[in-house]
Tab-separated table of C-alpha atoms in Angstrom:
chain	number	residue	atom	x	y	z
A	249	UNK	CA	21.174	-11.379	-4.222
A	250	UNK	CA	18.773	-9.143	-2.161
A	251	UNK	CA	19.230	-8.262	1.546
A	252	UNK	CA	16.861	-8.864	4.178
A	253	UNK	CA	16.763	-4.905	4.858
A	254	UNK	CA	15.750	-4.155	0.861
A	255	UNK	CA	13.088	-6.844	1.340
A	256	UNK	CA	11.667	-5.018	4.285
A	257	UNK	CA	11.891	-1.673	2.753
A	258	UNK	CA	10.047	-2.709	-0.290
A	259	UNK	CA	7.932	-5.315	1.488
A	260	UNK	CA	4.886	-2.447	1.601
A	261	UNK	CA	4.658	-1.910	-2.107
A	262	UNK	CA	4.977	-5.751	-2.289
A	263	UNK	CA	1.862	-6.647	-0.763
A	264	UNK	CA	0.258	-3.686	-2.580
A	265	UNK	CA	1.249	-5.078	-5.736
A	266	UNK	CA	3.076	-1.819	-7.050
A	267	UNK	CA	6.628	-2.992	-7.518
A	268	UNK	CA	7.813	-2.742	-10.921
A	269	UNK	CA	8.502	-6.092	-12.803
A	270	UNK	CA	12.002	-6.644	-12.304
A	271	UNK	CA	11.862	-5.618	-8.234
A	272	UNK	CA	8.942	-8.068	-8.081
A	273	UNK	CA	10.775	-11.054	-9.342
A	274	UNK	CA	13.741	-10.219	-6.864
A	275	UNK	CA	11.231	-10.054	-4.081
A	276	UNK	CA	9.802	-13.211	-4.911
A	277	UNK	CA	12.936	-15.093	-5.495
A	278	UNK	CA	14.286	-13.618	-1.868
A	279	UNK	CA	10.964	-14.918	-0.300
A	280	UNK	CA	12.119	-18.449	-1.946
A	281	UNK	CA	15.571	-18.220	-0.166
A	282	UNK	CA	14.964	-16.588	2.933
A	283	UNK	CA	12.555	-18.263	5.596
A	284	UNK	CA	12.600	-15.551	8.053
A	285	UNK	CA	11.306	-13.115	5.267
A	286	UNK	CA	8.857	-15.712	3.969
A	287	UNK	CA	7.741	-16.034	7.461
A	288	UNK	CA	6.935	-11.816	7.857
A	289	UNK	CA	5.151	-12.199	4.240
A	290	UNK	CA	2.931	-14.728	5.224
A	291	UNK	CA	1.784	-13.329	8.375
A	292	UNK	CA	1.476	-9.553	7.060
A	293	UNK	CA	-0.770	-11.053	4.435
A	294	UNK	CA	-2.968	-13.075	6.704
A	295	UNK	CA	-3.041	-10.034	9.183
A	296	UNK	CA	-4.447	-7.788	6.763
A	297	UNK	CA	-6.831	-10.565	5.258
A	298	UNK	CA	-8.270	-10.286	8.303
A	299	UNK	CA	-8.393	-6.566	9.074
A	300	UNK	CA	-9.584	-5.964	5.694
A	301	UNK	CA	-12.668	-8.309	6.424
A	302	UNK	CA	-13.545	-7.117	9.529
A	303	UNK	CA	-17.558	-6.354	9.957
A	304	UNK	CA	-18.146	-2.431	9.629
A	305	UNK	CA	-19.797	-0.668	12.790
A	306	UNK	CA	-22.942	0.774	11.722
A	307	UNK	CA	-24.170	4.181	13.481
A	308	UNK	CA	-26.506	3.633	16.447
A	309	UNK	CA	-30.972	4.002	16.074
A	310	UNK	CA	-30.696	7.416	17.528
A	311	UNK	CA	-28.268	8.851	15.538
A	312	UNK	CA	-29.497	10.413	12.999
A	313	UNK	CA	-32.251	12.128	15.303
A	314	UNK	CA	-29.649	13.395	17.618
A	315	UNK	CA	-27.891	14.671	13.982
A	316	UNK	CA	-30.688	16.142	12.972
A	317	UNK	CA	-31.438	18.438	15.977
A	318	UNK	CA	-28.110	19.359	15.809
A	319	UNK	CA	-27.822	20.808	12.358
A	320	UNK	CA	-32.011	22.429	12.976
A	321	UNK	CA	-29.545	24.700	15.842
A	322	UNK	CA	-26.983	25.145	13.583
A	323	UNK	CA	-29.300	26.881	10.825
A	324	UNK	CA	-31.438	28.723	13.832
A	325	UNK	CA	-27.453	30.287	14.172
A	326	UNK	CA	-26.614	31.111	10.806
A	327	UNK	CA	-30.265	32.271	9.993
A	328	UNK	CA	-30.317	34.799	13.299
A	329	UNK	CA	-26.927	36.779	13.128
A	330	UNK	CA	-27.826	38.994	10.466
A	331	UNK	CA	-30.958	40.286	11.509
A	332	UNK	CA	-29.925	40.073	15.057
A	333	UNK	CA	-27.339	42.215	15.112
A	334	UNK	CA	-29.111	44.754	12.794
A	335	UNK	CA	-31.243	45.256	15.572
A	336	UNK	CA	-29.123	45.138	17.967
A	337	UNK	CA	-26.780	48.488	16.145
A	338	UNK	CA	-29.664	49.813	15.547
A	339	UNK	CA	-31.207	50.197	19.257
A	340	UNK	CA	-27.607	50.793	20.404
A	341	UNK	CA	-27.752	53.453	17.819
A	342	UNK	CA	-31.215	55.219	18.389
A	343	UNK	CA	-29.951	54.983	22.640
A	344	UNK	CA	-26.797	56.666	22.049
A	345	UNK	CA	-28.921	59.257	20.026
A	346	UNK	CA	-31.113	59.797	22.254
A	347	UNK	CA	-28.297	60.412	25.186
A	348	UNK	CA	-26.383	62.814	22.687
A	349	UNK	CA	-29.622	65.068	22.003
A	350	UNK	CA	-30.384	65.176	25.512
A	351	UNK	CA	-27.228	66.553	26.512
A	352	UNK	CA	-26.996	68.649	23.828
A	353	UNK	CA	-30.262	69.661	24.831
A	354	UNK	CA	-29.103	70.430	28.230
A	355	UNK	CA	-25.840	72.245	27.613
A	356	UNK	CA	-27.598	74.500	25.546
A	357	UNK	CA	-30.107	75.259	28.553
A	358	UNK	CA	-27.433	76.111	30.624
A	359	UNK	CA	-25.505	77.925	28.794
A	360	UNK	CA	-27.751	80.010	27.837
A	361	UNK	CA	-29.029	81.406	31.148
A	362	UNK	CA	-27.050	84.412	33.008
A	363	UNK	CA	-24.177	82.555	35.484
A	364	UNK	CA	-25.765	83.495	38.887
A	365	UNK	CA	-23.620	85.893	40.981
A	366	UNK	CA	-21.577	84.674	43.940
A	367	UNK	CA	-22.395	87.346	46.732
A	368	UNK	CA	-20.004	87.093	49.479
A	369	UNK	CA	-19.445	88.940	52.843
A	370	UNK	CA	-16.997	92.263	52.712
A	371	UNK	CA	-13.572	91.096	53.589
A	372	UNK	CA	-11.993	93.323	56.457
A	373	UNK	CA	-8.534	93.267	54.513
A	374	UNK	CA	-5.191	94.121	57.121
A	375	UNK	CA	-2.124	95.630	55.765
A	376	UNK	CA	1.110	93.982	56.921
A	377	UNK	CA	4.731	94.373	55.695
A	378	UNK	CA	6.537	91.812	53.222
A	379	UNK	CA	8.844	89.709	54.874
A	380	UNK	CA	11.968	89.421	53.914
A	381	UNK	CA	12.885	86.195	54.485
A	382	UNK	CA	11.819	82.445	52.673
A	383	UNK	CA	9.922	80.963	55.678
A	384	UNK	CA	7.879	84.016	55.599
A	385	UNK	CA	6.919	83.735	51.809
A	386	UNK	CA	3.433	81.755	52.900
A	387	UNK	CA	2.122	85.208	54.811
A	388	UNK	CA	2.660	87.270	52.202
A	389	UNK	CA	-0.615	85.691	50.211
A	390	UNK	CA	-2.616	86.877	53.240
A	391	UNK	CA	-1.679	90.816	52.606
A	392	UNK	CA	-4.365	93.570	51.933
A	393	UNK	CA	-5.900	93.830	48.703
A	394	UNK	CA	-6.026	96.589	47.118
A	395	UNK	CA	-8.689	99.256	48.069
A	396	UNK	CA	-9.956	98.971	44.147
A	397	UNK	CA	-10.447	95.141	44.708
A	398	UNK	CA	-12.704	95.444	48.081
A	399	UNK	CA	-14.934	97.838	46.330
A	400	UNK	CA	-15.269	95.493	43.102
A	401	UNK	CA	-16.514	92.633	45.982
A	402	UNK	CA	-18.738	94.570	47.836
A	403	UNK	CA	-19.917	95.435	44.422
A	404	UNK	CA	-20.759	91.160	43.710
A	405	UNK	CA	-18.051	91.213	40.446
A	406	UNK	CA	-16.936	87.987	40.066
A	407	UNK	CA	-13.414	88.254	38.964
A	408	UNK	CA	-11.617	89.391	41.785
A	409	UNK	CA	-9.933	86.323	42.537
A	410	UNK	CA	-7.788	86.802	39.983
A	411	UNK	CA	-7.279	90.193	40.536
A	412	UNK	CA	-5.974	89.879	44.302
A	413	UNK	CA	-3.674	87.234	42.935
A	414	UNK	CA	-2.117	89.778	39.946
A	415	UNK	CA	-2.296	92.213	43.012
A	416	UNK	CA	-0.483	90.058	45.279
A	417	UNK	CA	2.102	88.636	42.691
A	418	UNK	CA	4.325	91.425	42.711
A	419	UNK	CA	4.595	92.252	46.384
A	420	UNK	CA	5.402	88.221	46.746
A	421	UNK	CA	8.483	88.777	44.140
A	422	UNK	CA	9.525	91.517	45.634
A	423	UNK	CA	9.491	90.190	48.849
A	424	UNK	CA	11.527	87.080	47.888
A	425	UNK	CA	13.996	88.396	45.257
A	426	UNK	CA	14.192	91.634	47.910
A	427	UNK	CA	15.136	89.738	51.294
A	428	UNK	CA	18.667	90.279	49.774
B	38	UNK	CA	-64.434	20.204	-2.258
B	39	UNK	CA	-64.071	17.427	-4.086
B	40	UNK	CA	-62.551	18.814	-6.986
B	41	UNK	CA	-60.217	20.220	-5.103
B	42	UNK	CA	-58.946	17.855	-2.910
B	43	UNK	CA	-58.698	15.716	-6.640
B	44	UNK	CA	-56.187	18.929	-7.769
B	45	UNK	CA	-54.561	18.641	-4.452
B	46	UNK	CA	-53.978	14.730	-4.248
B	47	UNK	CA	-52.216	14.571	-7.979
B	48	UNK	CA	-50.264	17.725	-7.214
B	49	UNK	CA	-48.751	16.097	-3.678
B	50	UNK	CA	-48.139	13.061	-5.239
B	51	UNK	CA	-46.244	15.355	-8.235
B	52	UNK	CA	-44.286	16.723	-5.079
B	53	UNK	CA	-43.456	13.198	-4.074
B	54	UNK	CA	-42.391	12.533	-7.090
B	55	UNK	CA	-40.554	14.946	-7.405
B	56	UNK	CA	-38.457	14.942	-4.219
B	57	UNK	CA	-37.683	11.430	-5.331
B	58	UNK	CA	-36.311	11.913	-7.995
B	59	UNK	CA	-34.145	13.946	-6.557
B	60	UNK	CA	-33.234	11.964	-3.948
B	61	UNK	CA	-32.637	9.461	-6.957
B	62	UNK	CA	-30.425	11.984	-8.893
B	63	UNK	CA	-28.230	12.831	-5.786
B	64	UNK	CA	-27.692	9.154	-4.984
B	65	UNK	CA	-26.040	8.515	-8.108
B	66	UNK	CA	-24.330	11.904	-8.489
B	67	UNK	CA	-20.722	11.964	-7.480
B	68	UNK	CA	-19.207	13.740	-4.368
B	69	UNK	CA	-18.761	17.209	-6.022
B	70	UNK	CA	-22.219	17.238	-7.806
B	71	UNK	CA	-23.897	16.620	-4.313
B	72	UNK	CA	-21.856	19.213	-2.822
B	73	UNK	CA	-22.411	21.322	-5.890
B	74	UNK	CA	-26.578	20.936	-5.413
B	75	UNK	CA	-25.942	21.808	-1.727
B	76	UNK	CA	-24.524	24.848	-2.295
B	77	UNK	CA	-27.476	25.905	-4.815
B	78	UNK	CA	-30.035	25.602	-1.992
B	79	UNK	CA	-30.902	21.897	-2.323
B	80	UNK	CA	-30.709	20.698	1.605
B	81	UNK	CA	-31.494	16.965	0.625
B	82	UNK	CA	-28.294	16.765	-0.694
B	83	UNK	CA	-26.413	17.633	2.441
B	84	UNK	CA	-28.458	14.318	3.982
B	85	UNK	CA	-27.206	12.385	0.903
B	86	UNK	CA	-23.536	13.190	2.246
B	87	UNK	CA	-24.156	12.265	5.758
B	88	UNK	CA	-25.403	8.584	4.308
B	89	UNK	CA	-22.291	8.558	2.371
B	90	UNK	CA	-20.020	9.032	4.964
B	91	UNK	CA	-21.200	8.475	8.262
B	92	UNK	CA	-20.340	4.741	8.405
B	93	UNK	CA	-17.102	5.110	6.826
B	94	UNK	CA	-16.145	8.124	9.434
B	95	UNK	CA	-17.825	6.572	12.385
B	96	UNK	CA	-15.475	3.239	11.791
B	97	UNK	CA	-12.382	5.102	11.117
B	98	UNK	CA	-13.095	7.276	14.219
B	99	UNK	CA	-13.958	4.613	15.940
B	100	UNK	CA	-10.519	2.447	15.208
B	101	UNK	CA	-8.591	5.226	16.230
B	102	UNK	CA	-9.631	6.326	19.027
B	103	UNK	CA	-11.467	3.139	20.620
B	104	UNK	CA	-14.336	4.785	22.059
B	105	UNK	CA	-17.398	3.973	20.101
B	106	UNK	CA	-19.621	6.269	22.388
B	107	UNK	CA	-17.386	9.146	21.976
B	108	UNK	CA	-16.621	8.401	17.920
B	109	UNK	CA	-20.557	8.448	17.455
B	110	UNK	CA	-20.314	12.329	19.105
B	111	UNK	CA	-16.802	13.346	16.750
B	112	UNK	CA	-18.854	12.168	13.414
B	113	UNK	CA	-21.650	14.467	14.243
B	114	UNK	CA	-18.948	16.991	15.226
B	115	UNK	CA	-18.012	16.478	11.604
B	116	UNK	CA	-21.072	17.018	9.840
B	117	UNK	CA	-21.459	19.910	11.863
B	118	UNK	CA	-18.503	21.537	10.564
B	119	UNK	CA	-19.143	20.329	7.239
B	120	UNK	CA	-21.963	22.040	7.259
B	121	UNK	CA	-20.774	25.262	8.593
B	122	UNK	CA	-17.945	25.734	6.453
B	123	UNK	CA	-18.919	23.626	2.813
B	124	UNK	CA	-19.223	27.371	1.088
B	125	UNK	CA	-15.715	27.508	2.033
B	126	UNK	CA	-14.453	24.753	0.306
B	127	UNK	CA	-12.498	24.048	-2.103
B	128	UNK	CA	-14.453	22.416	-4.821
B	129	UNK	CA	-11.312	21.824	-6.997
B	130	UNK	CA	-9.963	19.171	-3.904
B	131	UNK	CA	-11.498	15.430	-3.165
B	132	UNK	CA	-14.264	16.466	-0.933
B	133	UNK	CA	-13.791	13.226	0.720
B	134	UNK	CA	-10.053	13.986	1.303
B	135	UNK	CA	-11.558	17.119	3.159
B	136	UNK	CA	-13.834	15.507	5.337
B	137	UNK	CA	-11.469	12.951	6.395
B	138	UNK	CA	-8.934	15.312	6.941
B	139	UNK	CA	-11.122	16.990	9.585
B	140	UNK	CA	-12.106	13.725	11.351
B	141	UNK	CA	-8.400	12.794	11.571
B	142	UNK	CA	-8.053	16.498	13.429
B	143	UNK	CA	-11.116	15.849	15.895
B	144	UNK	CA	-9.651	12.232	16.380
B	145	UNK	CA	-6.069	13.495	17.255
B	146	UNK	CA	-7.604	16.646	19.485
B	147	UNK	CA	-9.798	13.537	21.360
B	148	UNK	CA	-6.462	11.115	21.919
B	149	UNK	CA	-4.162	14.404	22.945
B	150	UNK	CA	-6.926	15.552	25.522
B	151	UNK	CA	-7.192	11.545	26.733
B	152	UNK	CA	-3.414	11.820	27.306
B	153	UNK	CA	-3.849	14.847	29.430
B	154	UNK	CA	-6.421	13.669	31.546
B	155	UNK	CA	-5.457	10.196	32.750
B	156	UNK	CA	-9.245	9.925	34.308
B	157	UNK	CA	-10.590	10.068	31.027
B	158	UNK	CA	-8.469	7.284	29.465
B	159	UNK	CA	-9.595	4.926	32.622
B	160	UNK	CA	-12.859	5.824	31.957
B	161	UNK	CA	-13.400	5.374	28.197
B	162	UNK	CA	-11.195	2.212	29.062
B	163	UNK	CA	-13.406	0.087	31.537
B	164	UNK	CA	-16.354	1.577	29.794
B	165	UNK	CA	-14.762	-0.273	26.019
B	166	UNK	CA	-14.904	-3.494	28.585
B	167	UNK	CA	-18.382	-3.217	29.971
B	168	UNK	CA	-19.575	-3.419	25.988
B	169	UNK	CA	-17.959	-6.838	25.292
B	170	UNK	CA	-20.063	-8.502	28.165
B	171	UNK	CA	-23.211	-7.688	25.692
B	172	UNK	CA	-25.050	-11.224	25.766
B	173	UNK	CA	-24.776	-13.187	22.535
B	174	UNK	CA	-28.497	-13.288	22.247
B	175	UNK	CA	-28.699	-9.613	20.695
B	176	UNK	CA	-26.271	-11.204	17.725
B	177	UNK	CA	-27.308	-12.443	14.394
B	178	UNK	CA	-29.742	-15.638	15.165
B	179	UNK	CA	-28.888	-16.678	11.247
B	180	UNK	CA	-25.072	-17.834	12.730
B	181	UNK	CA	-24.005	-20.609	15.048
B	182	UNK	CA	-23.203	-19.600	18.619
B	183	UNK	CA	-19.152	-20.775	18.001
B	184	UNK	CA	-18.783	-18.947	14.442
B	185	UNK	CA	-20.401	-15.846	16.669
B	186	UNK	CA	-18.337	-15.944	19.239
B	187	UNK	CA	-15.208	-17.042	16.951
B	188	UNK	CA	-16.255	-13.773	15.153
B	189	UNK	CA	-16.396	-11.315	17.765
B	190	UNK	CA	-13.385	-12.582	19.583
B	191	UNK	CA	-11.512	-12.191	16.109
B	192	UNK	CA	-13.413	-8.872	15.757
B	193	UNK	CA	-12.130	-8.189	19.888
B	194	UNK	CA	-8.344	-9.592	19.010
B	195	UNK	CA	-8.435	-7.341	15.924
B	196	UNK	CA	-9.712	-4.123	17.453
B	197	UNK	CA	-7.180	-4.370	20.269
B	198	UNK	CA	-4.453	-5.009	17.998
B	199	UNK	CA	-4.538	-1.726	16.224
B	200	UNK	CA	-5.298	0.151	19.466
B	201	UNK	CA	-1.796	-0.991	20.876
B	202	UNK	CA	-0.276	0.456	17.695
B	203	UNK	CA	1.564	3.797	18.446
B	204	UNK	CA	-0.798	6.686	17.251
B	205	UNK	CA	0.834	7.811	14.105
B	206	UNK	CA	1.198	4.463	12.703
B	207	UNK	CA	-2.545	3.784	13.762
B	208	UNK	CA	-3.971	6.519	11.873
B	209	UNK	CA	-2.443	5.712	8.453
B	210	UNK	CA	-2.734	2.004	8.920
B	211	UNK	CA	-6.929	2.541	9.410
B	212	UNK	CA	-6.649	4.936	6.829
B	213	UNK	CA	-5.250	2.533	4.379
B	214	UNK	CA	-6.466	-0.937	5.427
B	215	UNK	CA	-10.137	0.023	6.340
B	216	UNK	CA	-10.817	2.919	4.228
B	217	UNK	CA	-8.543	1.784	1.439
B	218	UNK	CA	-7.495	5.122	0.812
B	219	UNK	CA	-4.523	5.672	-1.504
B	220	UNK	CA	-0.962	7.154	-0.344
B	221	UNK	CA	-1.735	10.655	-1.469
B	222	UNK	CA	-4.885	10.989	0.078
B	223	UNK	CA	-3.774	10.070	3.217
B	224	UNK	CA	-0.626	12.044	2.574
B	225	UNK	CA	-3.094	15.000	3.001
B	226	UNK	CA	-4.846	13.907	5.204
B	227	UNK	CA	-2.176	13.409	8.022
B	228	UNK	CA	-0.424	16.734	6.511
B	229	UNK	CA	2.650	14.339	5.912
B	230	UNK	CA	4.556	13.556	2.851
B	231	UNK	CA	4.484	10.281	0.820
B	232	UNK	CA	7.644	8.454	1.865
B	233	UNK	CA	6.738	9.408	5.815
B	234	UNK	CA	2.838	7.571	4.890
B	235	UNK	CA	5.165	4.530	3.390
B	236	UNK	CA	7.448	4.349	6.353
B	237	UNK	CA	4.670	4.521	8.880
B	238	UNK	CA	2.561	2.049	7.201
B	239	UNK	CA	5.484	-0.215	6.815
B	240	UNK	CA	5.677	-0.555	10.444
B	241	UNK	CA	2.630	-0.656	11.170
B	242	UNK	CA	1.878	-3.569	9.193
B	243	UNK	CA	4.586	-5.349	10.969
B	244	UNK	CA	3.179	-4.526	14.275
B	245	UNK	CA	-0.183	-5.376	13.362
B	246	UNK	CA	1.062	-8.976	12.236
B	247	UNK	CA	3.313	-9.622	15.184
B	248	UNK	CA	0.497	-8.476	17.445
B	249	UNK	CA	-2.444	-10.417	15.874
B	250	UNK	CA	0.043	-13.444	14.738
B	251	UNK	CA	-0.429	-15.693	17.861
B	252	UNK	CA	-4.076	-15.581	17.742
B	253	UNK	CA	-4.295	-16.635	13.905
B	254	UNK	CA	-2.949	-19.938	14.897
């Protein structure tokens, strides 16, 4: 004796006509016992008669036109990449090229000409004693340079910024490790 | 001149000829010997496959999303991508299992993005409505006015029917009772297994026939 709840479960392959002989007979003999079951048979069949037969919608007069100017953009997009962005590495390339050579052009030009000299006025340079304590560390940058260094400025030699600072860097020890 | 134009006329109508036949040999090639000739250059075969399918996709798009307008737009969306990516397919697979697989996708993407925008829904909605008042007089003349109206109010009833069925069920019940596909296509094409396509379609039968059942008499 089947249950309602097989029926149902099997009811699908049922109406598709895939049940294997013995499950078919069941199925039918249920249907022959059971009203209620009968009842959902009937009107799952006559349901899907209907579906089944319903009139196809057909694709509107313009559609193929509106198709077709689609897919003419698509293939204007797959045709144009390749050669597209050949050109387009390539002027990116030949640019960049361009910019590279000119400044290698350039730094070449000014490296090779003489540095101009910087030709400043004498500096009147004051002697003053270290100090010996912290607060007067800051004063001690402003002591004399040495006699050496004001003859290599009045002279126009470049480098004697860094020679009044090796000057200076010992008297500024000394006059911080020495306020002991 | 005039013996050329002769060489020209029977050399056109050789063309002619020629392209169809081929037209003749793709329309009674199969699905994978279409796509095949495609591949190898031959465009007219890519127009074969839109005949083949557009109907079939435009009422399955159609049924599941209820927006004739906007189903008409998804099928080209297909075709499009179709075309795009066909080099990329698997030739070993149903090609129609493929192409119904991706108008399930744009289908879903259309009813996920309706849900979203409530606007969209109310419009596609009242718009479904303004199409039914179409006069009768644009019908067939061949059939009575009573079996035409009979008709499209069954064709109405029926429509509305399987857009009140939940969206899962929906898909695999147009899948299966309007494009008569088989359980293991459809299987692949909802990316579900076979006793999930059962169960669904189970239901959905039932729904169907307790929805349409009062108007069958």
């Amino acid at each position: 004796m089947m249950r309602c709840s097989e029926f149902r479960d099997l009811h699908c392959a049922f109406v598709d006509d895939t049940l294997a002989g013995v499950e078919l007979v069941r199925m039918q003999g249920h249907i022959s016992e059971c009203d209620e079951c009968a009842l959902l048979d009937t009107r799952v069949r006559r349901s899907l008669m209907v579906v089944r037969n319903l009139t196809p919608i057909e694709p509107s007069a313009d559609f193929a036109r509106r198709l077709e100017v689609r897919l003419r953009q698509c293939r204007t997009e797959q045709e144009r990449p390749i050669g597209a962005s050949f050109r387009t590495v390539a002027t990116f390339g030949a640019v960049a090229s361009i910019v590279m050579l000119s400044y290698v052009a350039e730094s070449l030009r000014t490296t090779g000409a003489r540095p101009q000299d910087i030709i400043l006025p004498p500096v009147v340079a004051v002697a003053s004693a270290p100090s010996r304590t912290h607060a007067r560390f800051a004063d001690t940058l402003m002591t004399a340079p040495a006699p050496a260094i004001v003859a290599s400025v009045s002279a126009g030699m470049p480098f004697w910024p860094a020679a009044l600072l090796t000057e200076q860097t010992p008297l500024q020890l000394a006059s911080y490790t020495g306020g002991r | 001149m005039a013996t050329a134009a002769r060489k020209i006329v029977p050399a056109l109508a050789h063309a002619e000829l020629s392209a169809s036949s081929v037209r003749d040999r793709l329309r009674h090639a199969d699905d994978s010997a279409v796509v095949s000739a495609f591949l190898n250059g031959e465009e007219r075969a890519f127009s074969e496959l839109v005949e083949r399918y557009q109907t079939r996709l435009l009422n399955f798009i159609y049924r599941t999303i209820g927006d004739r307008e906007k189903a008409e737009d998804l099928v080209q969306e297909v075709f499009i991508r179709v075309y795009r990516h066909l080099h990329r397919f698997d030739r070993s697979k149903k090609f129609s299992t493929w192409v119904y697989t991706i108008a399930s996708n744009l289908a879903k993407n259309e009813l996920r993005n309706r849900s979203r925008n409530p606007l969209v829904l109310f419009q596609s909605i009242t718009k479904n409505w303004q199409d039914e008042e179409r006069p009768l007089e644009f019908e067939d003349a061949g059939n009575r006015p009573d079996d035409l109206f009979h008709k499209r109010d069954i064709r109405e009833k029926v429509e509305e029917a399987v857009g009140q069925l939940p969206e899962h069920h929906r898909n695999v019940f147009v899948l299966r009772e309007l494009e008569g596909k088989s359980y293991e296509e459809i299987a692949e094409i909802t990316h579900t297994n076979l006793g999930t396509v059962k169960s669904r379609l189970n239901r959905a039968r039932n729904s169907f026939a307790e929805i349409i059942g009062p108007w069958l008499g």
